[in-house]
Short mmCIF file of C-alpha atoms in Angstrom, two decimals:
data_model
loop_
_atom_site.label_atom_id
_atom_site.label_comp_id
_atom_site.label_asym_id
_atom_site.label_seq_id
_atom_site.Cartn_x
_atom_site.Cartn_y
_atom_site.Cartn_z
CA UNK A 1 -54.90 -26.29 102.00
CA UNK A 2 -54.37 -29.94 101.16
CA UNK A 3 -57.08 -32.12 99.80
CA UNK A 4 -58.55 -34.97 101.66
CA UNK A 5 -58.56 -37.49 98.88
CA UNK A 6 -55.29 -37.24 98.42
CA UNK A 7 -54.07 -37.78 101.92
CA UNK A 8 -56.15 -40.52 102.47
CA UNK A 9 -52.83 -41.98 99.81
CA UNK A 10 -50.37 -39.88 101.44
CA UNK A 11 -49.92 -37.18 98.79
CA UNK A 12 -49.38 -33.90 100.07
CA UNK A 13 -47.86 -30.78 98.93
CA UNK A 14 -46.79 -28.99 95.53
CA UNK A 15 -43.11 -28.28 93.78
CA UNK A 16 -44.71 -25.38 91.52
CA UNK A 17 -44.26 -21.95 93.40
CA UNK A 18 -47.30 -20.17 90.74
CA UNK A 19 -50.97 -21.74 92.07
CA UNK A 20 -52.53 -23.64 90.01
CA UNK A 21 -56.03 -22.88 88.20
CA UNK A 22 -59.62 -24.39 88.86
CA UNK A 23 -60.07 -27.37 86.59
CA UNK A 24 -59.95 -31.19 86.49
CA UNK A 25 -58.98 -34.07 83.77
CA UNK A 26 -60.74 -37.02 82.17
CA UNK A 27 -64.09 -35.18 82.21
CA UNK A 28 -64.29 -37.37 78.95
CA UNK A 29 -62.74 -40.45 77.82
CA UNK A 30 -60.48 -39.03 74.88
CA UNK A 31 -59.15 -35.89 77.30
CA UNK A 32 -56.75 -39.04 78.25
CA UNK A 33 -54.58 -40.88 75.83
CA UNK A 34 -51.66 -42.53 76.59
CA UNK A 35 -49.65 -44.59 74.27
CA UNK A 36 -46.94 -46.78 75.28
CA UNK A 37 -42.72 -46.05 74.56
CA UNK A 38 -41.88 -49.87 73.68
CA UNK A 39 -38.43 -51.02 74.99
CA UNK A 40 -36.04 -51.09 71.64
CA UNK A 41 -34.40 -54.06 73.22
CA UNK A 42 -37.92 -56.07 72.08
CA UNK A 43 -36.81 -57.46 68.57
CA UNK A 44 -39.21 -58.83 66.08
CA UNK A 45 -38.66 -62.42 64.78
CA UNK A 46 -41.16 -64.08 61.82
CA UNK A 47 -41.09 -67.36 63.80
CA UNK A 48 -40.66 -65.88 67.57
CA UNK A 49 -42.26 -67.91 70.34
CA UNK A 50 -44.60 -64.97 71.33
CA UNK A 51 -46.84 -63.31 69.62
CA UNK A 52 -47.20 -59.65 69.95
CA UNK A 53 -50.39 -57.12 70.07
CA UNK A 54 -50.43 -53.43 69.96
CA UNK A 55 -54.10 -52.71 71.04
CA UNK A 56 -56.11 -49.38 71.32
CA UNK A 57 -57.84 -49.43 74.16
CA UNK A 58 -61.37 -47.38 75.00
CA UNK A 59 -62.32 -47.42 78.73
CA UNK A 60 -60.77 -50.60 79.24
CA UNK A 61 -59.08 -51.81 82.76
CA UNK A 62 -56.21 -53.61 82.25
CA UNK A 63 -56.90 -56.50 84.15
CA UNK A 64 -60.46 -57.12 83.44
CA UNK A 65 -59.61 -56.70 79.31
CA UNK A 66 -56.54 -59.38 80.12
CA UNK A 67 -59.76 -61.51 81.00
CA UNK A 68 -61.78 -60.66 78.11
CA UNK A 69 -58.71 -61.39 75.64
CA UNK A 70 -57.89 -64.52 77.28
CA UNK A 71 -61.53 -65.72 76.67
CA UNK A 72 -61.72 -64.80 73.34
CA UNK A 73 -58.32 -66.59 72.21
CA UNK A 74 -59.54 -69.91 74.29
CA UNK A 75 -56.20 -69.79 76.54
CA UNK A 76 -55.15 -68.76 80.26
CA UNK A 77 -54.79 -65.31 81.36
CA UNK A 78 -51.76 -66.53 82.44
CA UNK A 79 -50.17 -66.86 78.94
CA UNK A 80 -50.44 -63.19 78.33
CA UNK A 81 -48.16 -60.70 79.56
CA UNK A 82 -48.25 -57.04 79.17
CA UNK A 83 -45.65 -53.68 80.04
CA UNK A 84 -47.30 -51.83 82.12
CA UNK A 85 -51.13 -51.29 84.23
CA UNK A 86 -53.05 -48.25 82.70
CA UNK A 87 -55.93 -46.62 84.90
CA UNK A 88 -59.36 -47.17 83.14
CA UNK A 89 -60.68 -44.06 81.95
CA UNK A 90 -59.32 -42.89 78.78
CA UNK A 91 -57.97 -44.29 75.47
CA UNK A 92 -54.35 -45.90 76.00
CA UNK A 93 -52.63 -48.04 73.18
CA UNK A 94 -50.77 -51.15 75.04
CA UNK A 95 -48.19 -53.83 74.07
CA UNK A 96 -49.67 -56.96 75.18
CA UNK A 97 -47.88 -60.69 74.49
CA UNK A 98 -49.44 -63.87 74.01
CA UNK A 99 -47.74 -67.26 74.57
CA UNK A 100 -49.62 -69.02 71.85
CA UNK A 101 -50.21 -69.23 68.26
CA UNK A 102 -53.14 -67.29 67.43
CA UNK A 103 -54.27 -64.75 64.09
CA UNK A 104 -55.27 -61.33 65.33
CA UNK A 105 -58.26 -61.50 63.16
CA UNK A 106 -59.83 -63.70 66.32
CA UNK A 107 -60.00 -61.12 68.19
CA UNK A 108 -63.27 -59.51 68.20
CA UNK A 109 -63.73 -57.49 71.45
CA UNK A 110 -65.92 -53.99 71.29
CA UNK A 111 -63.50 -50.61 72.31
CA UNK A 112 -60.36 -52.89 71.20
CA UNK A 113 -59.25 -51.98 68.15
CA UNK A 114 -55.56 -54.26 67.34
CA UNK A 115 -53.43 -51.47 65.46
CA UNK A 116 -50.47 -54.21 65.05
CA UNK A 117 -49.57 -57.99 65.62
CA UNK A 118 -45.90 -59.43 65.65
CA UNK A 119 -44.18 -62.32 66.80
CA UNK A 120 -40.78 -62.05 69.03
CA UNK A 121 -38.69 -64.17 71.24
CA UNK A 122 -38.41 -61.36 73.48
CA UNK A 123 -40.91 -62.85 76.64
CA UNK A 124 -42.65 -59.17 78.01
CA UNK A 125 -42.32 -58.62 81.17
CA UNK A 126 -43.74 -55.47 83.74
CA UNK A 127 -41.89 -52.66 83.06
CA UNK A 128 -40.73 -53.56 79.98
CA UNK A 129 -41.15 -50.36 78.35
CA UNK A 130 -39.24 -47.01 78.39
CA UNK A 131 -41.93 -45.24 79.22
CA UNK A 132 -45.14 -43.36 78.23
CA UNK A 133 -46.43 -40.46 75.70
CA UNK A 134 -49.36 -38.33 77.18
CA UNK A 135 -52.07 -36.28 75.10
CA UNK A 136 -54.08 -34.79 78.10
CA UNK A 137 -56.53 -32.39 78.09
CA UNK A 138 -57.44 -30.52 81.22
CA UNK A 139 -61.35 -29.03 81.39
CA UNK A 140 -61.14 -25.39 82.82
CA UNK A 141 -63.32 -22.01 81.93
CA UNK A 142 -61.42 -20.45 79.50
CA UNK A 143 -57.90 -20.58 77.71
CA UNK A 144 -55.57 -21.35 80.15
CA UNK A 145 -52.53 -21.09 77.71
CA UNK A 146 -50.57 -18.71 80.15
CA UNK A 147 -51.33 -20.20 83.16
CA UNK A 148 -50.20 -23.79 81.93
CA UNK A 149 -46.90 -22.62 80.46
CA UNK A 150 -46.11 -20.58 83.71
CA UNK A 151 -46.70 -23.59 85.68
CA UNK A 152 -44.55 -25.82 83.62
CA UNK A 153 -41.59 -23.29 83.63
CA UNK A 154 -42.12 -23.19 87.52
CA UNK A 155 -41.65 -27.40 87.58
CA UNK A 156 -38.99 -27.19 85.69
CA UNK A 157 -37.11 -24.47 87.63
CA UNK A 158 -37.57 -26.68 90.79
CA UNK A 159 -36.30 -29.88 89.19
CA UNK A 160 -39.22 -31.16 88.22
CA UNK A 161 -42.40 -32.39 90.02
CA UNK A 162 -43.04 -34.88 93.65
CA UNK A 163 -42.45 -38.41 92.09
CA UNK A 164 -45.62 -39.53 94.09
CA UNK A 165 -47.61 -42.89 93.13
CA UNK A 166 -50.97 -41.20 91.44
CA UNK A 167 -54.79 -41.52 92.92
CA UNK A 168 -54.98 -44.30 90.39
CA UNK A 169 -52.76 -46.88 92.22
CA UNK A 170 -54.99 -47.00 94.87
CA UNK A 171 -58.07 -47.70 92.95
CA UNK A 172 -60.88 -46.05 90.18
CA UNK A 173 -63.53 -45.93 91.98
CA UNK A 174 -63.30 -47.22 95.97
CA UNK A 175 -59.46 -45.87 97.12
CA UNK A 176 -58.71 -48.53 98.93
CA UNK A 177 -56.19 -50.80 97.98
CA UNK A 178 -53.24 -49.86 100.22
CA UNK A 179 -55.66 -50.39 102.94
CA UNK A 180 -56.34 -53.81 102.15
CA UNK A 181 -52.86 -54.53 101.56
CA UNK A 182 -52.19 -53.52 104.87
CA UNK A 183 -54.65 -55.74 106.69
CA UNK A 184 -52.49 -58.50 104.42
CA UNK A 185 -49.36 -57.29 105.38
CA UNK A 186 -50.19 -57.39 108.87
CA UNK A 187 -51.71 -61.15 108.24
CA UNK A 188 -55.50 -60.04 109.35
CA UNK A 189 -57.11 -61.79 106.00
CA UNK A 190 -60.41 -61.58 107.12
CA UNK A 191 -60.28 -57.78 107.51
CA UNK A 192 -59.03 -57.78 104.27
CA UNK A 193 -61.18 -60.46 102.38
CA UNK A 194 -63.74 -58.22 104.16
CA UNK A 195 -62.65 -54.48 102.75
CA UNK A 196 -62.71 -55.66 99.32
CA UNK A 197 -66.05 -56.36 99.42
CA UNK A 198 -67.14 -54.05 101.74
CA UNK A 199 -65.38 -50.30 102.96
CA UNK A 200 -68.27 -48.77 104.48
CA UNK A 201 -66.21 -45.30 103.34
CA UNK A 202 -66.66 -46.17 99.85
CA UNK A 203 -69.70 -47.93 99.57
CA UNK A 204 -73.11 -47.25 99.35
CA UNK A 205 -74.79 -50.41 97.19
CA UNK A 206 -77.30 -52.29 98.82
CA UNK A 207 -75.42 -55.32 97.97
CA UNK A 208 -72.39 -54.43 99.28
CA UNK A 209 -74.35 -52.97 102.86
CA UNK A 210 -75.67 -56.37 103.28
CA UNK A 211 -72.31 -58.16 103.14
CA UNK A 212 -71.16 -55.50 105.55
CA UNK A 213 -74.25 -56.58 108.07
CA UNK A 214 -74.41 -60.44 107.68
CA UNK A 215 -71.00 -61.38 106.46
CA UNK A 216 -72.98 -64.47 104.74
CA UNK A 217 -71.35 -64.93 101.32
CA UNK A 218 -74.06 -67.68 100.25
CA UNK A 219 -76.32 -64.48 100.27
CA UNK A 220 -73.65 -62.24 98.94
CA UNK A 221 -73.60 -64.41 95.81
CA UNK A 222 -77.20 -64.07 95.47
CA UNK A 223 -77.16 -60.35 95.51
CA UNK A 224 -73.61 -59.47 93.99
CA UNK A 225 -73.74 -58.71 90.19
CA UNK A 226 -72.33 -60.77 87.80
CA UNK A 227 -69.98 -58.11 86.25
CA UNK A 228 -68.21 -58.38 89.62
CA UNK A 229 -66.07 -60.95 89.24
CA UNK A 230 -63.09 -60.99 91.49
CA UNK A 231 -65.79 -60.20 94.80
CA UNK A 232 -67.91 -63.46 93.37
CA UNK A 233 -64.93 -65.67 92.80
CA UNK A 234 -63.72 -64.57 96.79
CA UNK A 235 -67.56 -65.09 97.96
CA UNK A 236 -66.99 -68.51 96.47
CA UNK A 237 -64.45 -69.39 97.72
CA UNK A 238 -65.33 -68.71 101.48
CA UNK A 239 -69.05 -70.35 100.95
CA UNK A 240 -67.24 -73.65 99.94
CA UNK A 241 -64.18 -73.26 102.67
CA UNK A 242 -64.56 -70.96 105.33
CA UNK A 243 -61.37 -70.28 104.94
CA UNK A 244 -60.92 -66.18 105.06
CA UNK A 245 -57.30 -66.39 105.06
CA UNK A 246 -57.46 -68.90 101.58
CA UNK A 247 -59.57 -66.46 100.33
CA UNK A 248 -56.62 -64.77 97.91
CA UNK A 249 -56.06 -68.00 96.14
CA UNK A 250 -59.06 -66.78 94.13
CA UNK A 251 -57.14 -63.99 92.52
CA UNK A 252 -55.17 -63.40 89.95
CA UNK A 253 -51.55 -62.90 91.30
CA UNK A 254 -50.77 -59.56 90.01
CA UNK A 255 -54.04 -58.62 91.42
CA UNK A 256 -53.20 -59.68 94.60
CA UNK A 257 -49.81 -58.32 94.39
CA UNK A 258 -51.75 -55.34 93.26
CA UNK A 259 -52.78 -54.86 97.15
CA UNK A 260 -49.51 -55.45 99.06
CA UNK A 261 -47.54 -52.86 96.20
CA UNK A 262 -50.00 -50.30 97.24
CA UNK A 263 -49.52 -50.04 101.03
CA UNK A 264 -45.75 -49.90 99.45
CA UNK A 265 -47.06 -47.18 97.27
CA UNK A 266 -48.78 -45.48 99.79
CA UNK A 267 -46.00 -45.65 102.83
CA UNK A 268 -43.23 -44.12 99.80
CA UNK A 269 -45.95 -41.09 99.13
CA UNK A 270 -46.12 -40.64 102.86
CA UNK A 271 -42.15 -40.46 103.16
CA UNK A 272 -41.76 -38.58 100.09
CA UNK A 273 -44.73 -35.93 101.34
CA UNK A 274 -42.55 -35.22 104.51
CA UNK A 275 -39.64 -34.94 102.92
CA UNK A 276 -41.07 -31.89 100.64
CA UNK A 277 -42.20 -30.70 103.95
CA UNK A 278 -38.86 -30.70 105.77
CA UNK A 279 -36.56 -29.73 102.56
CA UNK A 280 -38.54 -27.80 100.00
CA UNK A 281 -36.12 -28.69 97.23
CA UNK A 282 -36.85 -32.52 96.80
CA UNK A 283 -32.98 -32.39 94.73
CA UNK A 284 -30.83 -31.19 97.47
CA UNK A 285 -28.69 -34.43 98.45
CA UNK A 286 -27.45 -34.65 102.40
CA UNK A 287 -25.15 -36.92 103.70
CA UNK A 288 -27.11 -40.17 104.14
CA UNK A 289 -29.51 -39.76 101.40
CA UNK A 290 -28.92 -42.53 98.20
CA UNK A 291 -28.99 -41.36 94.60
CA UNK A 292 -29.56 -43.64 91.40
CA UNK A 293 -27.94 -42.82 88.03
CA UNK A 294 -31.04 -41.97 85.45
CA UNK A 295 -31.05 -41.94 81.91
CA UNK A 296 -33.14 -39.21 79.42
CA UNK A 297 -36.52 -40.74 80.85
CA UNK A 298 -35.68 -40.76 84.63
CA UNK A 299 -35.53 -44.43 84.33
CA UNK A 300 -32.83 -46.06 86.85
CA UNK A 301 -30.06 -47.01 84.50
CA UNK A 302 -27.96 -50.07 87.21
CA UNK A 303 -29.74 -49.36 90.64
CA UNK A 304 -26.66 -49.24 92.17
CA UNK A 305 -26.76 -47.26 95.62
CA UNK A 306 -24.84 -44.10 95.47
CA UNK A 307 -24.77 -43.32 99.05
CA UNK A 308 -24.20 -39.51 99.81
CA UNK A 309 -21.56 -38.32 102.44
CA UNK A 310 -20.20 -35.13 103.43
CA UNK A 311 -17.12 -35.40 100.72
CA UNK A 312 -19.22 -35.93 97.87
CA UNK A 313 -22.61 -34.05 98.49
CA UNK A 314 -21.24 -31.20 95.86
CA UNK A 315 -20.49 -33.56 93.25
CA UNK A 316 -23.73 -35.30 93.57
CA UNK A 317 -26.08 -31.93 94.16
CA UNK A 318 -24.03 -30.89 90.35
CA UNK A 319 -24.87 -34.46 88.66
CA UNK A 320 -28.84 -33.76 89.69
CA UNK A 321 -28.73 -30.70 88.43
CA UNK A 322 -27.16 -32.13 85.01
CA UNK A 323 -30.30 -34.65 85.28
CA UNK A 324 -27.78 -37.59 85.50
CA UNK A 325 -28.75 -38.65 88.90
CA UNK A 326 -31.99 -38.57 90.84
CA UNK A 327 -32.35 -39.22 94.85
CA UNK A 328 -34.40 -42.15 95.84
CA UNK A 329 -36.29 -43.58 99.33
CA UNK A 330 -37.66 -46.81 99.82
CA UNK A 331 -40.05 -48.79 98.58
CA UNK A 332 -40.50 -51.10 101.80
CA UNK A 333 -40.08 -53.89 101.52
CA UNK A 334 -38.48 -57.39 103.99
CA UNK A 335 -35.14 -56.30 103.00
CA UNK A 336 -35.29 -52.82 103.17
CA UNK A 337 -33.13 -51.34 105.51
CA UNK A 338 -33.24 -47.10 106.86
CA UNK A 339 -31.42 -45.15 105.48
CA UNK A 340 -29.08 -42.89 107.68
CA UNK A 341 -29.28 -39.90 109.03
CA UNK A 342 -31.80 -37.13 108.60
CA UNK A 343 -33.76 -38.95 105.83
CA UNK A 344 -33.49 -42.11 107.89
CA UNK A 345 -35.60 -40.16 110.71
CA UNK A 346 -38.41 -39.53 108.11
CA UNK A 347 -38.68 -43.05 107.31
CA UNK A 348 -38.29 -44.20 110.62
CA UNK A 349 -41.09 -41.47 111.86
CA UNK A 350 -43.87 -42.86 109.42
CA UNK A 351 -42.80 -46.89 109.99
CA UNK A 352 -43.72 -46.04 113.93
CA UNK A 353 -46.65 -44.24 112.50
CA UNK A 354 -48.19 -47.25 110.30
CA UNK A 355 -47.02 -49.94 113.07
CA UNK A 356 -45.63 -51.72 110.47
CA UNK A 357 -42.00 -53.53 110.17
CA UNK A 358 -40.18 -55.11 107.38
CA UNK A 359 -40.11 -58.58 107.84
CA UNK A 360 -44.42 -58.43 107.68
CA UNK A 361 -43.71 -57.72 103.90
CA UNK A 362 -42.45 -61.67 103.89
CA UNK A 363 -45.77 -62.74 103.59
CA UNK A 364 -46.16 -66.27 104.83
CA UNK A 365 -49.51 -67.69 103.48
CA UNK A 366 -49.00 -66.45 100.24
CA UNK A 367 -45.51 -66.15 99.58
CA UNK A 368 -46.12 -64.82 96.16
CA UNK A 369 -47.23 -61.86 97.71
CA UNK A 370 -44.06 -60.82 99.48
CA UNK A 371 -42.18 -58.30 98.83
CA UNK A 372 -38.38 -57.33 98.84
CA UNK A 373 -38.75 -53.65 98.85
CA UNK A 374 -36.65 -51.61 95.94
CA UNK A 375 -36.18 -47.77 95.84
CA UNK A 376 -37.70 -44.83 93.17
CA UNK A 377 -36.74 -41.74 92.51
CA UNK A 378 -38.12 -38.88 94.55
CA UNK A 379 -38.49 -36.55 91.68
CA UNK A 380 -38.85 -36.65 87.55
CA UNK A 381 -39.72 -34.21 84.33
CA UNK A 382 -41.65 -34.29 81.51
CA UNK A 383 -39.97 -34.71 77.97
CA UNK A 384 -40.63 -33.06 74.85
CA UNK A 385 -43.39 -30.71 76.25
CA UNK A 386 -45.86 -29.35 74.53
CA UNK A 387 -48.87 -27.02 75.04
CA UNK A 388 -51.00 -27.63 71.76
CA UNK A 389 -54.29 -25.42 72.49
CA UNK A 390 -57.70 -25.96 73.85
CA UNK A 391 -55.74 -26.29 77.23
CA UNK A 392 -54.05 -29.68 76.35
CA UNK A 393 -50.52 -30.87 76.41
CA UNK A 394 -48.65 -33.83 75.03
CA UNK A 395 -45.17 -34.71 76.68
CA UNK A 396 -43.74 -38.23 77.61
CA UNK A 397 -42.79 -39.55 80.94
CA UNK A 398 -40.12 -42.57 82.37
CA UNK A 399 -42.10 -45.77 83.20
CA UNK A 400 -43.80 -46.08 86.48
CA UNK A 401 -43.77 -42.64 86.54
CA UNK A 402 -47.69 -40.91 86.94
CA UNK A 403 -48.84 -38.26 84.57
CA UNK A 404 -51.40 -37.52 87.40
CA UNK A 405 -48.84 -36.28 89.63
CA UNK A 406 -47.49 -33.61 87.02
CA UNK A 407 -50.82 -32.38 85.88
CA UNK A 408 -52.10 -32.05 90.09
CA UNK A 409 -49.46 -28.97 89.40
CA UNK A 410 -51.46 -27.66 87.31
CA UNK A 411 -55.13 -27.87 89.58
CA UNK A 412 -56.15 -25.48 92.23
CA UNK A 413 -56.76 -27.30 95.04
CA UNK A 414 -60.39 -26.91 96.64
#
C-alpha cells in the first residue's frame, strides 16, 4: 500500500524485494548526523579572499542560521555561501564561506559550535561538495540487526535504491513547496503569496486561519509571530504595495528558488515513480533512455548525454552494472526537451497530467527564478556501509543525493 504523504511529493514504490520493519527516524535530534564530504578541489590559502567555517550544527535550518550568522558578523546574508541545504532536525556539520574578514571567536550563536576556520580563494558554491557521511539511527522495538542487513543486501542486488528527492525538499513541517512553486510557475502569484502563508491542508494556527478568511495583511502582521520572518517580510510587503505578484522580492533568492526547484523536484519523483512502475529494474537501459558517466559517489562526472540506441543498449546495460554509468530523466526545466521513445511517453504522460509546459519555467517577473532544467540519475548506493548496533548505520552518499530515500527501504509502510 503506498503512503499518502509521500504521494502528495510523488514518491511511490520500493527497489528492496524483503519488506521493511515498523519503525521511523529522527525520533531525537542526534538519531541524525550528517557531516559534509568537502570537495578536495577547495585549497586552503593563509591570505585567501574567503574565509572558511566548518560549523556543528544542532537543530538548525540552513537558511534561517545563514540569517543568524549574518547578524552576528554585521554583514549581508548575501556574502556567505554554503555547499549544500540540510533538513532541520538533527546535528549536521557544514562548510559555510564568508566574503569578509572576520575572527571566528565573534561568533557566539547557541547549538553552533565552529569546529574549524580557514581562509581560501576557492569562492563555495551549491554543490560544492562530494557528498555526505550519514550516522542514522532508526527507532524500532527490538534489534533489528537482521532485518537491516537483509534489506541492504536486497538494495544492493537491485542496483541500489529510487533516486527520489526526499520528504524534506518539500518542506519540515507544512509539505508544500512544490505546490507553491507551481502556482509561480504557472505565473498565479497571488495563489502563491497566498499558500505560503496559508494551506488550509497544513494549517491549523489561528493566525494563519485568519489570513486564510480576510486576506488583510495589516492584520496578519498584527497576529503573525515574530519568529516568522519570511511570512512578515511578504505581509509587508503587500500592506505597503498591493502588489501580490512583487511579493517575492521579499525573499531571499535561494529561498525563492527554493519553490520553483521543488515543483522540479516533485514532477522528476513523479516520472521516476512510473518508471519503477512500468520497468521494475530502474538500471535496465532501452533505446531512447540517456545515461551519465558517474564516479565512486554517483556524482555526474561531464554531463554529457549518452543517448541509448538499439546498437549499444548491451554495452551500456554492462557499464551500469560496473557502476560506471547511471540512467537519468529530467529535471524540467525551459530547455528541457522529451526524451524519445518509451521513457519519452512517461514524461510526456505526467507533463499532460500537471498542465504544465517548459517555457513556464522561464519565469518572467522574476527572472532569477527560472529555470533551465538539467537531468539526475534515476538510481544510487550507499558507500562504505555499515550496521554499528542499536539499529544504526553509518554509510556516505553522492551530493544531492537523500539519505531519506535509502532508509524509506528500510520502514514498513502503514
Amino acid at each position: 500500500m503506498s503512503d499518502p504523504s509521500e504521494l502528495s511529493v510523488g514518491i511511490d514504490g520500493r527497489i528492496s524485494s524483503v519488506p521493511g520493519f515498523p519503525g521511523s527516524i529522527k525520533d531525537e535530534i542526534s538519531d541524525f548526523i550528517v557531516e559534509e564530504i568537502p570537495d578536495p578541489s577547495i585549497t586552503r590559502s593563509e591570505d585567501g579572499k574567503y574565509g572558511y567555517l566548518m560549523i556543528k550544527l544542532t537543530d538548525w535550518d540552513t537558511n534561517k542560521f545563514l540569517s543568524r550568522l549574518a547578524k552576528e558578523l554585521h554583514i549581508s546574508r548575501k556574502r556567505i555561501t554554503y555547499a549544500g541545504t540540510k533538513d532541520k532536525r538533527g546535528i549536521t556539520v557544514q562548510y559555510f564561506c564568508v566574503n569578509s574578514r572576520f575572527s571566528p571567536d565573534e561568533i557566539r550563536i547557541s547549538d553552533a559550535e565552529v569546529l574549524e576556520y580557514f581562509r581560501s580563494d576557492h569562492f563555495l558554491k551549491l554543490g560544492d561538495l562530494v557528498g555526505n557521511r550519514f550516522t542514522i539511527r532508526i527507532s524500532s522495538e527490538g534489534e533489528r540487526e537482521n532485518d537491516i542487513r537483509e534489506i541492504y543486501a536486497s538494495i544492493m542486488r537491485a542496483g541500489g535504491f529510487p533516486n527520489f528527492f526526499g520528504m524534506q525538499r518539500f518542506g519540515s513541517m507544512r509539505r508544500n513547496t512544490h505546490k507553491i512553486g507551481k502556482y509561480i510557475v504557472q505565473g498565479d502569484y497571488r495563489k502563491a503569496v497566498e499558500t505560503y502563508i496559508y494551506d488550509p491542508e497544513f494549517d491549523t494556527e489561528d493566525f494563519r486561519v485568519r489570513f486564510g478568511e480576510t486576506h488583510d495583511a495589516a492584520e496578519a502582521l498584527k497576529d503573525f509571530p515574530l519568529r516568522l520572518t519570511f511570512e512578515r517580510s511578504i505581509l509587508g510587503y503587500i500592506q505597503e504595495s498591493g502588489n501580490f505578484e512583487g511579493a517575492f522580492s521579499a525573499f531571499p533568492k535561494n529561498l525563492g528558488m527554493l519553490f520553483v526547484h521543488a515543483y522540479q523536484s516533485y514532477i522528476f519523483n513523479r516520472i521516476l515513480s512510473e518508471r519503477h512502475k512500468a520497468m521494475g529494474d530502474l538500471n535496465e537501459a532501452v533505446p531512447g533512455d540517456i545515461a551519465y558517466a558517474v564516479d565512486q559517489y554517483f556524482n555526474p562526472v561531464d554531463r554529457e548525454e549518452i543517448k541509448v540506441n538499439r546498437y549499444n543498449t548491451d554495452k551500456i546495460n554492462r557499464l551500469i552494472g560496473e557502476d560506471r554509468l547511471r540512467l537519468t530523466i529530467p529535471l524540467i526545466g525551459y530547455e528541457s526537451r522529451m526524451t524519445d521513445n518509451f521513457q519519452g511517453e512517461i514524461e510526456r504522460k505526467i507533463m499532460e497530467e500537471e498542465k504544465v509546459l517548459f517555457p513556464q519555467f522561464r519565469i518572467g517577473g522574476y527572472p532569477e527564478l527560472s529555470s533551465k532544467g538539467d537531468r539526475r540519475i534515476i538510481s544510487a548506493k550507499p558507500l562504505d556501509f555499515e550496521y554499528t548496533g542499536d539499529n544504526t548505520m553509518k554509510f556516505s552518499l553522492g551530493r544531492g543525493i537523500y539519505a531519506t530515500s535509502f532508509l524509506r527501504e528500510f520502514l514498513k509502510q502503514d
